[in-house]
Coordinates of C-alpha atoms and ligand atoms in Angstrom, one line a residue:
M1 CA 45.0 -19.4 4.8
A2 CA 47.3 -22.3 5.3
D3 CA 47.9 -25.5 3.2
Q4 CA 48.2 -29.1 4.3
H5 CA 52.0 -28.5 5.2
G6 CA 51.1 -25.7 7.2
Q7 CA 52.4 -23.1 4.5
K8 CA 50.7 -20.0 3.9
T9 CA 48.9 -20.1 0.6
A10 CA 48.1 -17.0 -1.5
L11 CA 44.6 -15.7 -1.3
P12 CA 42.3 -15.2 -4.3
A13 CA 42.7 -11.1 -5.3
I14 CA 39.7 -9.7 -4.2
T15 CA 38.5 -7.2 -7.4
P16 CA 37.3 -3.8 -6.2
A17 CA 33.9 -3.5 -7.3
T18 CA 34.7 0.0 -9.3
T19 CA 37.0 -1.5 -11.4
L20 CA 34.9 -4.0 -13.0
E21 CA 34.5 -4.2 -16.5
Y22 CA 30.9 -3.9 -17.8
R23 CA 31.6 -7.2 -19.4
E24 CA 32.2 -8.6 -16.0
I25 CA 28.9 -7.1 -14.8
I26 CA 26.8 -8.6 -17.7
D27 CA 28.3 -12.3 -17.0
G28 CA 27.8 -12.0 -13.3
V29 CA 24.3 -11.0 -13.6
I30 CA 23.6 -14.1 -16.2
Q31 CA 25.3 -16.6 -14.0
D32 CA 22.9 -15.7 -11.1
V33 CA 20.0 -15.9 -13.5
Q34 CA 21.4 -19.3 -14.2
S35 CA 21.9 -20.3 -11.0
V36 CA 18.3 -19.6 -9.9
A37 CA 16.7 -20.6 -13.3
K38 CA 18.5 -23.5 -13.5
R39 CA 17.8 -25.7 -17.0
R40 CA 15.2 -22.8 -17.9
A41 CA 17.9 -20.5 -18.5
D42 CA 20.0 -22.9 -21.0
G43 CA 21.1 -20.4 -24.1
V44 CA 19.9 -17.5 -22.1
R45 CA 21.2 -13.7 -23.5
A46 CA 21.9 -10.6 -22.2
D47 CA 18.5 -9.2 -23.9
T48 CA 16.3 -12.4 -22.7
S49 CA 13.5 -11.5 -20.7
M50 CA 13.0 -13.2 -17.4
I51 CA 9.1 -13.4 -18.1
D52 CA 10.4 -15.6 -21.0
I53 CA 12.5 -17.6 -18.9
G54 CA 9.4 -18.3 -16.6
L55 CA 10.7 -16.6 -13.5
D56 CA 8.3 -16.2 -10.6
S57 CA 8.6 -13.4 -7.9
L58 CA 10.3 -15.6 -5.6
E59 CA 12.9 -16.7 -8.1
W60 CA 13.2 -13.1 -9.0
M61 CA 14.1 -11.6 -5.6
D62 CA 16.4 -14.6 -5.3
V63 CA 18.4 -13.2 -8.4
I64 CA 18.1 -10.0 -7.1
S65 CA 19.6 -10.8 -3.7
R66 CA 22.4 -12.9 -5.6
I67 CA 23.2 -9.9 -7.6
E68 CA 23.3 -7.5 -4.6
S69 CA 25.9 -9.7 -2.7
R70 CA 28.0 -10.4 -5.2
F71 CA 28.5 -6.7 -6.4
R72 CA 27.6 -5.3 -3.1
V73 CA 24.8 -2.9 -3.9
R74 CA 21.4 -2.5 -3.0
L75 CA 18.8 -2.4 -6.1
P76 CA 16.1 0.3 -5.4
E77 CA 12.6 -1.3 -5.4
T78 CA 11.4 1.5 -8.0
L79 CA 14.3 0.1 -10.2
I80 CA 13.5 -3.7 -9.7
D81 CA 9.7 -3.5 -10.6
E82 CA 11.1 -1.9 -14.1
I83 CA 13.8 -4.4 -15.2
E84 CA 13.1 -6.7 -17.5
T85 CA 16.3 -8.6 -19.1
S86 CA 19.7 -9.1 -17.7
R87 CA 21.2 -6.4 -19.8
E88 CA 18.8 -3.8 -17.7
L89 CA 19.7 -5.1 -14.4
A90 CA 23.4 -5.3 -15.4
D91 CA 23.0 -1.6 -16.3
A92 CA 21.4 -0.7 -13.1
V93 CA 24.2 -2.5 -11.4
S94 CA 26.8 -0.6 -13.3
G95 CA 25.0 2.7 -12.2
L96 CA 25.3 2.2 -8.7
L97 CA 28.8 0.7 -8.8
A98 CA 29.8 4.2 -10.7
R99 CA 28.3 6.5 -8.0
K100 CA 30.1 4.2 -5.1
P101 CA 33.1 5.5 -3.6
N102 CA 36.5 4.1 -4.7
E103 CA 37.4 1.1 -2.4
T104 CA 40.9 0.0 -2.0
A105 CA 42.1 -3.1 -1.4
S106 CA 42.6 -2.9 2.5
Q107 CA 38.9 -1.7 2.3
A108 CA 38.0 -4.6 0.4
V109 CA 35.2 -5.9 3.1
P110 CA 32.6 -3.4 3.0
E111 CA 30.8 -2.6 6.1
E112 CA 27.5 -3.9 5.1
D113 CA 29.2 -7.4 5.3
Y114 CA 30.0 -7.5 8.7
I115 CA 27.5 -4.5 10.3
F116 CA 24.3 -5.9 10.2
E117 CA 22.5 -2.5 10.7
K118 CA 24.0 -2.0 6.8
S119 CA 23.0 -5.1 5.1
P120 CA 20.8 -4.8 1.9
E121 CA 18.8 -7.1 3.6
Y122 CA 18.1 -5.4 7.1
L123 CA 17.8 -2.0 5.2
R124 CA 15.1 -3.4 2.8
L125 CA 13.0 -4.0 6.3
Q126 CA 13.8 -0.6 7.5
A127 CA 12.4 0.8 4.0
E128 CA 9.0 -1.1 4.8
F129 CA 8.7 0.5 8.3
S130 CA 9.6 4.1 7.1
K131 CA 6.5 3.7 4.3
I132 CA 4.1 2.5 7.2
E133 CA 5.3 5.6 9.3
A134 CA 5.5 7.7 6.3
A135 CA 1.9 7.0 6.0
G136 CA 1.1 8.0 9.6
E137 CA 0.0 4.2 10.4
E138 CA 1.0 2.1 13.3
N139 CA 3.0 -1.3 12.7
P140 CA -0.1 -3.8 12.6
F141 CA 2.6 -6.6 13.5
F142 CA 3.0 -8.5 16.7
C143 CA -0.1 -7.1 18.0
E144 CA -0.5 -8.5 21.4
H145 CA -4.0 -10.3 21.8
A146 CA -4.6 -11.2 25.6
G147 CA -6.5 -14.4 26.0
I148 CA -7.8 -17.1 23.5
S149 CA -8.1 -16.1 19.6
N150 CA -11.5 -17.7 18.8
H151 CA -14.5 -15.6 17.4
Q152 CA -13.4 -12.7 19.8
T153 CA -10.4 -11.6 20.9
R154 CA -8.9 -9.4 23.6
I155 CA -6.4 -6.4 23.2
D156 CA -5.9 -3.5 25.4
G157 CA -8.6 -4.8 27.7
R158 CA -11.3 -4.1 24.6
T159 CA -13.0 -7.2 23.1
Y160 CA -13.2 -7.3 19.2
I161 CA -14.8 -9.4 16.6
N162 CA -11.7 -11.7 15.5
F163 CA -11.1 -12.5 11.9
S164 CA -7.3 -13.0 12.3
G165 CA -6.7 -16.5 13.6
N166 CA -7.0 -19.9 12.5
N167 CA -9.0 -21.3 15.5
Y168 CA -11.6 -22.4 12.8
L169 CA -13.6 -24.7 14.9
G170 CA -12.8 -23.0 18.4
M171 CA -10.7 -25.7 19.5
S172 CA -8.4 -23.8 21.4
G173 CA -9.6 -23.0 24.4
D174 CA -12.5 -25.7 24.5
P175 CA -12.8 -26.9 27.8
V176 CA -12.7 -30.6 26.7
V177 CA -9.4 -30.1 24.9
T178 CA -7.9 -28.0 27.6
A179 CA -8.4 -30.8 30.0
A180 CA -6.8 -33.4 27.5
S181 CA -3.7 -31.1 27.2
V182 CA -3.5 -30.7 30.9
A183 CA -3.8 -34.4 31.7
A184 CA -0.9 -34.8 29.0
V185 CA 1.5 -32.4 30.7
E186 CA 0.5 -33.9 34.1
A187 CA 1.3 -37.6 32.9
F188 CA 4.3 -37.0 30.5
G189 CA 5.8 -33.5 31.6
T190 CA 5.9 -30.4 29.8
S191 CA 8.8 -31.9 27.5
V192 CA 9.7 -35.5 26.0
S193 CA 13.8 -34.4 26.7
A194 CA 14.7 -36.5 23.8
S195 CA 13.8 -37.1 20.0
R196 CA 11.6 -39.6 19.4
I197 CA 14.2 -42.4 17.8
V198 CA 16.0 -42.2 21.4
S199 CA 13.7 -42.0 24.0
G200 CA 11.0 -39.2 23.1
T201 CA 8.4 -41.5 22.3
R202 CA 5.2 -41.5 24.7
P203 CA 1.9 -43.5 24.1
I204 CA 0.5 -40.0 23.4
H205 CA 2.2 -39.8 20.3
R206 CA 1.2 -42.8 18.7
E207 CA -2.5 -42.2 19.8
L208 CA -2.4 -39.1 18.2
E209 CA -1.0 -40.5 15.1
S210 CA -3.6 -43.1 15.3
A211 CA -6.3 -40.6 15.5
I212 CA -5.2 -39.1 12.2
C213 CA -4.8 -42.0 10.4
D214 CA -8.2 -43.1 11.6
F215 CA -9.8 -39.9 11.0
L216 CA -8.2 -39.3 7.3
G217 CA -8.6 -43.4 6.6
V218 CA -4.3 -43.5 5.8
P219 CA -2.1 -46.3 6.9
E220 CA 0.4 -44.3 8.2
C221 CA 1.3 -40.8 10.0
I222 CA 4.1 -39.4 11.7
T223 CA 4.1 -36.0 13.6
F224 CA 6.4 -32.9 13.5
T225 CA 6.9 -30.0 16.1
A226 CA 5.6 -27.5 13.6
G227 CA 3.8 -27.1 10.0
H228 CA 6.4 -25.1 8.8
T229 CA 9.3 -27.4 10.0
T230 CA 7.1 -30.2 8.4
N231 CA 6.9 -28.9 4.9
A232 CA 10.9 -27.8 5.2
V233 CA 11.9 -31.1 6.4
V234 CA 9.8 -33.4 4.3
L235 CA 10.3 -31.8 1.2
G236 CA 13.8 -30.8 2.0
H237 CA 14.6 -34.6 2.7
L238 CA 13.1 -36.9 0.1
F239 CA 13.8 -35.0 -2.7
G240 CA 17.3 -33.7 -4.0
P241 CA 19.5 -32.5 -6.8
D242 CA 18.2 -35.0 -9.4
D243 CA 14.4 -34.2 -8.7
L244 CA 11.7 -31.7 -9.7
I245 CA 9.4 -29.8 -7.5
L246 CA 6.7 -28.4 -9.5
H247 CA 4.7 -26.3 -7.1
D248 CA 1.6 -23.8 -7.5
E249 CA 3.0 -20.2 -7.8
L250 CA 0.7 -19.2 -4.4
V251 CA 2.0 -22.1 -1.9
H252 CA 3.1 -21.8 1.4
N253 CA 6.4 -20.6 2.3
S254 CA 7.7 -23.6 3.9
I255 CA 6.6 -25.3 0.9
V256 CA 9.3 -23.1 -1.0
F257 CA 11.7 -23.1 2.0
G258 CA 11.7 -27.1 1.9
C259 CA 12.2 -27.0 -1.9
K260 CA 15.1 -24.6 -1.5
V261 CA 16.6 -27.1 1.3
S262 CA 16.2 -30.2 -1.0
G263 CA 18.6 -28.7 -3.7
A264 CA 15.8 -29.6 -6.0
E265 CA 15.1 -27.9 -9.4
R266 CA 11.9 -26.0 -8.3
R267 CA 9.3 -24.6 -11.2
S268 CA 6.2 -22.9 -10.1
F269 CA 2.5 -23.5 -12.5
P270 CA 0.0 -20.6 -12.3
H271 CA -2.6 -20.9 -9.5
N272 CA -4.7 -24.0 -9.9
D273 CA -4.0 -24.6 -13.3
W274 CA -3.7 -28.5 -13.7
E275 CA -3.0 -28.2 -17.5
A276 CA -0.2 -25.8 -17.0
A277 CA 1.0 -28.4 -14.5
S278 CA 0.4 -31.2 -17.0
D279 CA 2.3 -28.9 -20.0
Y280 CA 5.4 -29.1 -18.0
L281 CA 5.5 -32.5 -16.9
R282 CA 4.9 -33.6 -20.6
E283 CA 8.3 -31.5 -21.1
M284 CA 10.2 -32.1 -18.5
R285 CA 9.7 -35.6 -16.5
D286 CA 12.2 -37.5 -18.4
Q287 CA 14.9 -35.0 -17.3
Y288 CA 14.5 -35.8 -13.5
R289 CA 14.6 -38.9 -11.1
K290 CA 11.7 -38.3 -8.8
V291 CA 9.3 -35.3 -9.7
V292 CA 6.6 -33.9 -7.2
V293 CA 3.5 -31.7 -7.9
V294 CA 2.9 -29.6 -4.8
I295 CA -0.6 -28.3 -4.0
E296 CA -2.3 -27.0 -0.9
G297 CA -5.8 -28.1 0.0
L298 CA -7.0 -24.6 0.7
Y299 CA -5.2 -21.2 -0.1
S300 CA -4.9 -19.3 2.7
M301 CA -4.6 -16.0 1.0
D302 CA -7.2 -16.2 -1.6
G303 CA -9.7 -19.2 0.3
D304 CA -10.1 -21.0 -2.9
Y305 CA -8.8 -24.7 -3.7
P306 CA -7.5 -26.9 -6.3
D307 CA -9.5 -29.6 -8.6
L308 CA -7.6 -32.3 -6.8
T309 CA -9.2 -35.0 -9.3
R310 CA -7.6 -33.2 -11.7
F311 CA -4.4 -33.0 -10.0
V312 CA -4.5 -36.9 -9.7
E313 CA -4.8 -37.8 -13.3
V314 CA -1.9 -35.6 -14.5
K315 CA 0.3 -37.0 -11.9
D316 CA -0.4 -40.4 -12.3
R317 CA -0.2 -39.9 -16.5
H318 CA 3.4 -38.5 -15.6
H319 CA 4.6 -41.0 -13.0
A320 CA 5.2 -38.3 -10.7
W321 CA 3.9 -37.6 -6.6
L322 CA 1.5 -35.3 -5.4
Y323 CA 1.9 -33.8 -2.2
V324 CA -1.2 -31.9 -0.7
D325 CA -0.7 -29.5 2.2
E326 CA -3.9 -29.5 4.2
A327 CA -2.8 -26.9 6.9
H328 CA -6.2 -24.9 6.4
S329 CA -8.5 -27.7 5.1
I330 CA -8.4 -30.3 7.6
G331 CA -11.3 -29.9 9.6
T332 CA -12.7 -27.0 7.5
M333 CA -13.5 -28.6 4.0
G334 CA -15.6 -31.6 3.3
A335 CA -18.9 -32.2 5.1
T336 CA -17.1 -34.3 8.0
G337 CA -14.0 -32.0 8.0
R338 CA -11.8 -35.0 6.0
G339 CA -10.3 -32.1 3.6
L340 CA -9.9 -32.0 0.0
A341 CA -10.3 -36.0 -0.6
E342 CA -13.6 -36.1 0.8
M343 CA -14.7 -32.8 -1.0
F344 CA -13.6 -34.6 -4.5
G345 CA -14.4 -38.4 -3.3
V346 CA -10.7 -39.1 -4.1
P347 CA -9.3 -42.2 -2.7
R348 CA -6.7 -41.5 0.3
D349 CA -4.0 -43.7 -1.6
A350 CA -4.3 -41.7 -5.1
V351 CA -2.0 -39.3 -3.2
E352 CA 1.2 -40.0 -2.1
I353 CA 1.7 -37.6 0.5
W354 CA -1.4 -36.0 2.8
M355 CA 0.4 -33.0 4.8
G356 CA -1.7 -31.0 7.7
T357 CA -1.2 -28.7 10.9
L358 CA -2.1 -29.2 14.3
S359 CA -2.2 -25.5 14.7
K360 CA -5.5 -24.2 12.9
A361 CA -8.7 -26.7 12.9
L362 CA -7.0 -29.1 15.5
G363 CA -6.3 -26.2 18.1
A364 CA -2.7 -27.3 19.1
C365 CA 0.8 -26.8 17.6
G366 CA 3.0 -29.1 15.5
G367 CA 2.3 -30.9 12.1
F368 CA 2.1 -34.5 10.2
V369 CA 2.5 -36.3 7.3
A370 CA 0.3 -39.1 6.3
A371 CA 0.9 -41.9 4.1
R372 CA 1.6 -45.2 2.8
E373 CA 3.8 -47.3 5.8
S374 CA 6.9 -47.2 3.4
I375 CA 6.9 -43.6 3.3
I376 CA 6.6 -43.0 6.8
R377 CA 8.6 -45.8 7.8
Y378 CA 11.7 -44.0 5.7
L379 CA 10.9 -40.9 7.6
K380 CA 10.9 -42.1 11.1
Y381 CA 14.3 -43.5 10.8
T382 CA 16.2 -40.8 8.2
C383 CA 14.5 -37.6 8.3
P384 CA 16.1 -34.9 10.1
G385 CA 13.1 -33.1 11.5
V386 CA 12.5 -36.5 13.4
V387 CA 15.8 -38.2 14.4
F388 CA 17.6 -35.0 15.5
T389 CA 14.9 -33.2 17.0
I390 CA 12.4 -33.0 20.0
G391 CA 9.3 -35.2 19.7
L392 CA 6.1 -33.1 19.7
S393 CA 4.9 -32.0 23.2
P394 CA 2.3 -33.7 25.5
A395 CA 0.5 -30.5 25.5
S396 CA 0.1 -30.4 21.8
C397 CA -0.4 -34.3 21.5
G398 CA -3.4 -34.2 24.2
A399 CA -5.0 -31.1 22.6
A400 CA -4.9 -32.6 18.9
T401 CA -5.9 -35.7 19.7
A402 CA -8.9 -34.2 21.6
A403 CA -10.0 -31.9 18.9
I404 CA -10.0 -35.1 16.5
R405 CA -12.2 -37.2 18.6
L406 CA -14.6 -34.0 18.8
I407 CA -15.0 -33.7 15.3
K408 CA -15.1 -37.2 14.6
D409 CA -18.0 -37.7 17.3
D410 CA -20.2 -34.4 16.0
N411 CA -19.7 -32.3 13.0
R412 CA -22.0 -29.8 14.0
R413 CA -19.0 -27.3 14.4
I414 CA -18.2 -27.9 10.6
R415 CA -21.7 -27.6 9.7
Q416 CA -21.7 -24.2 11.5
L417 CA -18.5 -23.1 9.9
H418 CA -19.6 -23.8 6.6
E419 CA -23.0 -21.8 7.4
N420 CA -20.8 -19.1 8.8
A421 CA -18.5 -19.0 5.8
A422 CA -21.1 -19.2 3.3
Y423 CA -23.2 -16.2 4.9
F424 CA -20.2 -13.8 5.5
L425 CA -19.0 -14.3 1.7
E426 CA -22.6 -13.5 0.4
Q427 CA -22.9 -10.6 2.5
A428 CA -19.3 -9.2 1.8
R429 CA -20.2 -9.9 -1.7
G430 CA -23.2 -8.4 -1.7
A431 CA -22.1 -5.2 -0.3
G432 CA -20.0 -5.1 -3.1
F433 CA -16.6 -6.0 -2.0
N434 CA -14.2 -7.9 -4.2
T435 CA -13.7 -11.3 -2.6
G436 CA -11.7 -12.8 -5.5
D437 CA -11.9 -16.3 -5.9
S438 CA -13.0 -17.4 -2.4
A439 CA -15.7 -20.2 -2.6
G440 CA -16.8 -22.5 -0.5
S441 CA -14.2 -22.0 2.6
P442 CA -13.7 -20.0 5.5
I443 CA -11.0 -17.8 4.0
V444 CA -12.6 -14.7 2.6
P445 CA -10.1 -12.0 1.5
V446 CA -11.4 -8.5 0.7
I447 CA -9.0 -7.3 -1.8
L448 CA -8.5 -3.5 -1.8
G449 CA -5.2 -3.3 -4.3
D450 CA -3.1 -1.0 -2.5
S451 CA -1.2 -2.0 0.4
L452 CA -1.3 1.2 2.6
R453 CA -5.2 1.3 1.9
S454 CA -5.4 -2.1 3.3
L455 CA -3.0 -1.1 6.0
R456 CA -5.7 1.8 6.8
A457 CA -8.6 -0.2 6.3
S458 CA -7.3 -2.8 9.2
R459 CA -6.7 -0.2 11.3
Q460 CA -9.9 1.6 10.9
M461 CA -11.7 -1.4 11.3
H462 CA -10.1 -2.2 14.5
E463 CA -11.6 1.2 15.5
E464 CA -14.7 -0.3 14.6
G465 CA -14.1 -3.2 16.7
V466 CA -13.2 -5.9 14.4
S467 CA -9.6 -7.6 14.4
V468 CA -8.5 -8.4 10.9
Q469 CA -4.9 -8.5 9.2
P470 CA -4.0 -6.4 6.2
I471 CA -2.3 -8.4 3.8
M472 CA 0.2 -6.4 1.9
Y473 CA 3.2 -6.3 -0.9
P474 CA 5.4 -8.6 -0.6
A475 CA 2.9 -11.3 0.8
V476 CA 0.9 -10.4 -2.1
P477 CA 1.6 -8.0 -5.2
N478 CA 0.6 -4.6 -4.5
E479 CA -2.5 -4.3 -6.6
L480 CA -3.6 -7.3 -4.7
A481 CA -3.3 -6.1 -1.0
R482 CA -6.3 -7.0 0.8
L483 CA -7.9 -7.7 4.3
R484 CA -8.1 -11.6 4.8
F485 CA -11.0 -12.5 6.9
F486 CA -10.6 -16.3 8.9
V487 CA -14.2 -17.1 9.6
N488 CA -14.6 -19.1 13.1
S489 CA -17.5 -21.5 13.8
R490 CA -18.6 -19.5 16.5
H491 CA -18.9 -16.2 15.1
T492 CA -22.6 -15.2 15.2
R493 CA -24.8 -13.9 12.6
E494 CA -24.7 -10.3 14.3
Q495 CA -21.3 -10.3 14.5
L496 CA -21.0 -11.2 10.8
D497 CA -23.4 -8.6 9.9
Q498 CA -21.6 -6.0 12.2
T499 CA -18.4 -6.7 10.3
V500 CA -19.8 -6.1 6.9
A501 CA -21.5 -2.8 8.2
A502 CA -17.9 -1.8 9.7
L503 CA -16.6 -2.5 6.3
Q504 CA -19.0 -0.4 4.4
K505 CA -18.3 2.2 6.8
V506 CA -14.7 1.8 6.5
L507 CA -14.7 1.1 3.0
P508 CA -17.6 3.6 1.3
N509 CA -17.9 3.0 -2.3
Ligands
PMP1 N1 1.5 -24.9 5.4 C1 0.3 -23.4 4.8 C2 -0.6 -23.8 4.0 C3 0.3 -22.5 6.1 O1 -0.8 -21.6 5.9 C4 0.9 -22.9 7.3 C5 0.9 -21.6 8.2 N2 0.2 -20.4 8.3 C6 2.1 -23.8 7.5 C7 2.0 -24.5 6.4 C8 2.8 -23.5 8.6 O2 2.0 -24.2 9.9 P1 2.3 -23.9 11.1 O3 1.7 -22.4 11.4 O4 1.4 -25.2 12.0 O5 3.7 -23.8 11.4

């Protein structure tokens, strides 16, 4: 390393891991806990329980990966599950280090730091595959579907009743939507070839954004190239290290990712528990500049939804913002598909930011944020996910605009979706399956309580002609592993009955 005069400066000495004193290990562990838990870890001691600090499972995994890279060890999962305090974590690290071969200074960079295949993150993924293989099951991911994913799908030349996609209203593949998408591509090409702020804006962008504003009754809106990107860049850009993002513990990865990008303090509250959110705000509001509460309009693992009215009251009382991710609730919830505000009769301007995706009920690809004019203007001119990236593709603009018009003109599909969802839930529940808290939504889990059992059940359902995904650890805790059904407006009664009969065959009580 050279200083500004071009002289060589001494590199800091690297301590071989095995010479670490126990005290250094404990200090390192506590530092990592403090980096993740921030103010919650004020006064934390070696014997403080992580549960008492209030770390959620994602934060806990964050601590583990920091510790693994700090000490260059890989903590076995069985051990991770048992650990409660920093001291226990330090004991585990110390035991692993003692078993590691002695490293000399010339070997100071361990292979796992430059050979990807030896890195803990890659080995952890491989361990998941080994579990699937050991159980004699096939990898259920990246399965190739041929054609359009709707109430039915085709895999390897066979037609299946489909519950594994989000084409809730059959908009992807609808002839009107397809024609609008093709027309947009013909008029504007397959790419707009620049970011919106430069030369990438086309009339179809404004058409789509006006359609969204008009449909939802919101003053302004801006689109993004994916739903995941929308949460990542909007939360990441609007909030910063002086701010607090308080979110439901079950929010989507894109929201957690946005929190990380922002550098804001992140805290989660128990699922749908507006009283817990209020308690946090009462305790913490005055320690931050901006505070935002983030919830979803419909939770994709459980098919349940928050009490929007209560959340609005809570954030108003504490001068916070409310950010509602309506990825799954636009087009599916509310009598005319306008989502949670319609269901609860909450005025649009009671919520600061409405986020949605174009990829589910709207049959396209992309995301949007709808809000008052000042917030959208700020995002349009400053958000990296608008300014430094390509405008939404013509194909998606055309498709989503057509889908919104179809929903607006005729809510038969939504009625059909609601009827199908209620029927399927009733039949599955009636047959004795644990459908958790799913209520009034097209997402119905069948909770089996074991990852491998869910994997096996998914394969067996496949053999019965039903495509349904298993949801396993770490997406949900092992005891909540499940099959997750996305109901579609085009499912027939026969298909829904056949599916419940297949469940009874595959999972006899
Ligand atoms: N938010 C939620 C709640 C989601 O479930 C998803 C996708 N499953 C996203 C955002 C990301 O949306 P997209 O797939 O359109 O990128």
